[in-house]
Structures are given as structure tokens and as C-alpha cells.
PDB file of C-alpha atoms in Angstrom:
ATOM      1  CA  MET A   1       0.903 -15.188  -9.564  1.00  0.00           C
ATOM      2  CA  VAL A   2      -0.827 -11.851  -8.917  1.00  0.00           C
ATOM      3  CA  ALA A   3       2.392  -9.943  -9.694  1.00  0.00           C
ATOM      4  CA  GLY A   4       2.788 -11.842 -12.971  1.00  0.00           C
ATOM      5  CA  LEU A   5      -0.777 -11.115 -14.045  1.00  0.00           C
ATOM      6  CA  THR A   6      -0.421  -7.457 -13.104  1.00  0.00           C
ATOM      7  CA  LYS A   7       2.787  -7.155 -15.127  1.00  0.00           C
ATOM      8  CA  ALA A   8       0.901  -8.733 -18.028  1.00  0.00           C
ATOM      9  CA  GLY A   9      -1.806  -6.055 -17.743  1.00  0.00           C
ATOM     10  CA  ILE A  10      -4.448  -7.845 -15.671  1.00  0.00           C
ATOM     11  CA  SER A  11      -5.245  -6.161 -12.350  1.00  0.00           C
ATOM     12  CA  LEU A  12      -6.786  -8.436  -9.730  1.00  0.00           C
ATOM     13  CA  MET A  13      -8.772  -6.558  -7.069  1.00  0.00           C
ATOM     14  CA  GLY A  14      -6.711  -3.378  -7.451  1.00  0.00           C
ATOM     15  CA  SER A  15      -3.297  -4.978  -7.851  1.00  0.00           C
ATOM     16  CA  ARG A  16      -0.520  -2.812  -9.249  1.00  0.00           C
ATOM     17  CA  VAL A  17       3.217  -3.005  -9.620  1.00  0.00           C
ATOM     18  CA  LEU A  18       4.711  -0.202  -7.567  1.00  0.00           C
ATOM     19  CA  ALA A  19       7.891   1.310  -8.983  1.00  0.00           C
ATOM     20  CA  VAL A  20       9.981   3.609  -6.800  1.00  0.00           C
ATOM     21  CA  ARG A  21      13.527   4.833  -7.333  1.00  0.00           C
ATOM     22  CA  GLY A  22      16.008   3.451  -4.826  1.00  0.00           C
ATOM     23  CA  ARG A  23      17.091   6.087  -2.343  1.00  0.00           C
ATOM     24  CA  LYS A  24      20.758   5.114  -2.686  1.00  0.00           C
ATOM     25  CA  SER A  25      21.055   3.632  -6.181  1.00  0.00           C
ATOM     26  CA  GLY A  26      18.505   5.769  -8.006  1.00  0.00           C
ATOM     27  CA  GLU A  27      17.459   2.628  -9.908  1.00  0.00           C
ATOM     28  CA  TRP A  28      13.811   1.634 -10.261  1.00  0.00           C
ATOM     29  CA  ARG A  29      12.706  -0.939  -7.680  1.00  0.00           C
ATOM     30  CA  THR A  30       9.401  -2.765  -8.147  1.00  0.00           C
ATOM     31  CA  THR A  31       7.033  -4.713  -5.936  1.00  0.00           C
ATOM     32  CA  PRO A  32       3.390  -5.835  -6.197  1.00  0.00           C
ATOM     33  CA  VAL A  33       0.921  -3.792  -4.118  1.00  0.00           C
ATOM     34  CA  ASN A  34      -2.821  -3.486  -3.598  1.00  0.00           C
ATOM     35  CA  LEU A  35      -4.119  -0.015  -4.409  1.00  0.00           C
ATOM     36  CA  LEU A  36      -6.948   0.826  -2.016  1.00  0.00           C
ATOM     37  CA  VAL A  37      -9.683   3.271  -2.977  1.00  0.00           C
ATOM     38  CA  HIS A  38     -11.497   4.528   0.117  1.00  0.00           C
ATOM     39  CA  GLY A  39     -13.593   7.645   0.626  1.00  0.00           C
ATOM     40  CA  GLY A  40     -12.694   8.974  -2.797  1.00  0.00           C
ATOM     41  CA  GLU A  41      -8.953   8.795  -2.042  1.00  0.00           C
ATOM     42  CA  ARG A  42      -6.322   6.237  -3.083  1.00  0.00           C
ATOM     43  CA  TYR A  43      -3.912   4.615  -0.647  1.00  0.00           C
ATOM     44  CA  LEU A  44      -0.951   2.284  -0.504  1.00  0.00           C
ATOM     45  CA  VAL A  45      -0.710   0.260   2.701  1.00  0.00           C
ATOM     46  CA  ALA A  46       2.443  -1.606   3.709  1.00  0.00           C
ATOM     47  CA  PRO A  47       1.187  -4.813   5.373  1.00  0.00           C
ATOM     48  CA  ARG A  48       4.764  -5.986   5.951  1.00  0.00           C
ATOM     49  CA  GLY A  49       5.677  -2.788   7.797  1.00  0.00           C
ATOM     50  CA  HIS A  50       8.668  -0.541   7.197  1.00  0.00           C
ATOM     51  CA  VAL A  51      10.104  -2.399   4.196  1.00  0.00           C
ATOM     52  CA  GLN A  52      12.423  -1.073   1.484  1.00  0.00           C
ATOM     53  CA  TRP A  53       9.688   0.281  -0.803  1.00  0.00           C
ATOM     54  CA  VAL A  54       8.345   2.314   2.130  1.00  0.00           C
ATOM     55  CA  ARG A  55      11.778   3.795   2.834  1.00  0.00           C
ATOM     56  CA  ASN A  56      12.289   4.567  -0.845  1.00  0.00           C
ATOM     57  CA  LEU A  57       8.857   6.197  -1.168  1.00  0.00           C
ATOM     58  CA  ARG A  58       9.460   8.301   1.942  1.00  0.00           C
ATOM     59  CA  ALA A  59      12.735   9.522   0.438  1.00  0.00           C
ATOM     60  CA  SER A  60      11.401  10.291  -3.051  1.00  0.00           C
ATOM     61  CA  GLY A  61       7.755  11.164  -2.433  1.00  0.00           C
ATOM     62  CA  THR A  62       6.944   9.927  -5.938  1.00  0.00           C
ATOM     63  CA  GLY A  63       6.660   6.721  -7.891  1.00  0.00           C
ATOM     64  CA  GLU A  64       4.751   4.856 -10.551  1.00  0.00           C
ATOM     65  CA  LEU A  65       1.841   2.443 -10.445  1.00  0.00           C
ATOM     66  CA  ARG A  66       1.962  -0.003 -13.317  1.00  0.00           C
ATOM     67  CA  VAL A  67      -0.480  -2.457 -14.857  1.00  0.00           C
ATOM     68  CA  GLY A  68       0.976  -4.004 -17.973  1.00  0.00           C
ATOM     69  CA  ARG A  69       2.095  -1.144 -20.221  1.00  0.00           C
ATOM     70  CA  ARG A  70      -0.057   1.425 -18.437  1.00  0.00           C
ATOM     71  CA  VAL A  71       2.052   3.629 -16.179  1.00  0.00           C
ATOM     72  CA  GLU A  72       0.681   6.234 -13.793  1.00  0.00           C
ATOM     73  CA  ALA A  73       3.084   8.651 -12.116  1.00  0.00           C
ATOM     74  CA  PHE A  74       2.023   9.672  -8.616  1.00  0.00           C
ATOM     75  CA  SER A  75       3.033  11.699  -5.604  1.00  0.00           C
ATOM     76  CA  ALA A  76       2.618  10.320  -2.105  1.00  0.00           C
ATOM     77  CA  VAL A  77       1.982  11.715   1.356  1.00  0.00           C
ATOM     78  CA  GLU A  78       2.338   9.482   4.396  1.00  0.00           C
ATOM     79  CA  LEU A  79      -0.594   9.484   6.811  1.00  0.00           C
ATOM     80  CA  ALA A  80      -0.197  10.228  10.505  1.00  0.00           C
ATOM     81  CA  ASP A  81      -0.963   7.263  12.770  1.00  0.00           C
ATOM     82  CA  ALA A  82      -4.156   8.938  13.998  1.00  0.00           C
ATOM     83  CA  ASP A  83      -5.487   9.017  10.425  1.00  0.00           C
ATOM     84  CA  LYS A  84      -4.878   5.338   9.675  1.00  0.00           C
ATOM     85  CA  PRO A  85      -7.593   3.285  11.486  1.00  0.00           C
ATOM     86  CA  GLU A  86     -10.376   3.470   8.904  1.00  0.00           C
ATOM     87  CA  VAL A  87      -7.932   2.998   6.022  1.00  0.00           C
ATOM     88  CA  LEU A  88      -6.454  -0.069   7.734  1.00  0.00           C
ATOM     89  CA  ARG A  89      -9.959  -1.381   8.440  1.00  0.00           C
ATOM     90  CA  GLU A  90     -10.944  -1.042   4.769  1.00  0.00           C
ATOM     91  CA  TYR A  91      -7.658  -2.629   3.676  1.00  0.00           C
ATOM     92  CA  LEU A  92      -8.411  -5.618   5.893  1.00  0.00           C
ATOM     93  CA  ARG A  93     -11.982  -5.760   4.595  1.00  0.00           C
ATOM     94  CA  ARG A  94     -10.701  -6.109   1.031  1.00  0.00           C
ATOM     95  CA  TRP A  95      -7.527  -8.160   1.455  1.00  0.00           C
ATOM     96  CA  ALA A  96      -7.571  -9.959   4.815  1.00  0.00           C
ATOM     97  CA  TRP A  97      -7.507 -13.277   2.930  1.00  0.00           C
ATOM     98  CA  GLU A  98      -4.085 -12.244   1.603  1.00  0.00           C
ATOM     99  CA  VAL A  99      -2.530 -10.207   4.444  1.00  0.00           C
ATOM    100  CA  LYS A 100      -4.162 -11.278   7.727  1.00  0.00           C
ATOM    101  CA  TYR A 101      -0.987 -13.071   8.801  1.00  0.00           C
ATOM    102  CA  PHE A 102       0.846  -9.729   9.046  1.00  0.00           C
ATOM    103  CA  PHE A 103      -1.880  -8.181  11.214  1.00  0.00           C
ATOM    104  CA  GLU A 104      -1.810 -10.999  13.805  1.00  0.00           C
ATOM    105  CA  ASP A 105      -5.034 -10.824  15.890  1.00  0.00           C
ATOM    106  CA  VAL A 106      -6.307  -7.547  14.418  1.00  0.00           C
ATOM    107  CA  THR A 107      -9.311  -7.929  12.126  1.00  0.00           C
ATOM    108  CA  VAL A 108     -11.798  -5.759  10.286  1.00  0.00           C
ATOM    109  CA  ASP A 109     -14.000  -5.977  13.403  1.00  0.00           C
ATOM    110  CA  SER A 110     -11.307  -4.846  15.843  1.00  0.00           C
ATOM    111  CA  PRO A 111     -12.061  -1.672  17.790  1.00  0.00           C
ATOM    112  CA  THR A 112     -10.566   1.595  16.599  1.00  0.00           C
ATOM    113  CA  GLU A 113      -8.298   1.650  19.658  1.00  0.00           C
ATOM    114  CA  GLU A 114      -6.704  -1.600  18.521  1.00  0.00           C
ATOM    115  CA  LEU A 115      -6.133  -0.203  15.020  1.00  0.00           C
ATOM    116  CA  LEU A 116      -4.559   2.898  16.562  1.00  0.00           C
ATOM    117  CA  ARG A 117      -2.290   0.672  18.651  1.00  0.00           C
ATOM    118  CA  ILE A 118      -0.901  -1.112  15.577  1.00  0.00           C
ATOM    119  CA  ALA A 119      -0.894   1.936  13.273  1.00  0.00           C
ATOM    120  CA  PRO A 120       2.806   2.816  13.807  1.00  0.00           C
ATOM    121  CA  GLY A 121       3.799  -0.567  12.361  1.00  0.00           C
ATOM    122  CA  PHE A 122       1.834  -0.172   9.107  1.00  0.00           C
ATOM    123  CA  PRO A 123       2.829   2.766   6.893  1.00  0.00           C
ATOM    124  CA  VAL A 124       0.004   4.207   4.781  1.00  0.00           C
ATOM    125  CA  PHE A 125       0.437   6.647   1.884  1.00  0.00           C
ATOM    126  CA  ARG A 126      -2.228   8.711   0.125  1.00  0.00           C
ATOM    127  CA  VAL A 127      -1.359   8.716  -3.576  1.00  0.00           C
ATOM    128  CA  THR A 128      -2.305  11.378  -6.093  1.00  0.00           C
ATOM    129  CA  GLU A 129      -1.824  11.108  -9.830  1.00  0.00           C
ATOM    130  CA  VAL A 130       0.748  13.484 -11.291  1.00  0.00           C
ATOM    131  CA  GLU A 131      -0.369  14.994 -14.586  1.00  0.00           C
TER     132      GLU A 131
END
């Protein structure tokens, strides 16, 4: 439902359609994502781990965030595990109702050490608009 609304131009709580070129096919691949704004920066978090869009984004370093007909080209830099805890905490604060299943027993109130422990399993990218 959220993906359908986002494609129609209605963003719910930061929802976007992520478009990234396939690393083998070169064709556009799309998936719904939640764009997190935290500390003045924008992030994409992969709550399902090292999935295809993550692999494609690592390979290309660029993509598009779409809401309806609005398209924003971006570049992406993956965060080191040590830099992820507060981003993951904020992601859980905003979307735990949607993604808590993927984080098992980790919550917004978990200690930083616990977030560091799980960080390798949750890729995080800082995204910057390309002009």
C-alpha cells in the first residue's frame, strides 16, 4: 500500500521509491524505502540486510529517489559499522512499527553496544542530492 501511494506521489512518513541500476543488467530496479533525515543528513537503511538493492547501490554509488513524478538523483556513501548506532536508533524510533521484526530483540532503547553488535547486518547509506 505504501509503495503504491508513493508511486502515485503521496509520501507517507518519508517513503520513497528507490531506483538503482542493476549491477549486471544495467536495468532500473525499484523498491520502496524509508528516507531517514537525522542530524541534517539523509540516510537509507536496509532493514532486511544485504539485499539486492544494497548490492546494486554499492556497485553504482548512485540512484534515484522517486515520489510520483518527482525524481531526485543522488550519490551514496556507505557508513562504517561504528557510525551506524545513532542512525539505526533513529530509524527504529520512526519505523519500528514497520520493521521491528527484522531487528529481533533490538529496540530504540537498546544500549549502543547492542546496536554496534548488529550494525554489520544492516547496511546504511548517506545520500546526497546530485545537482
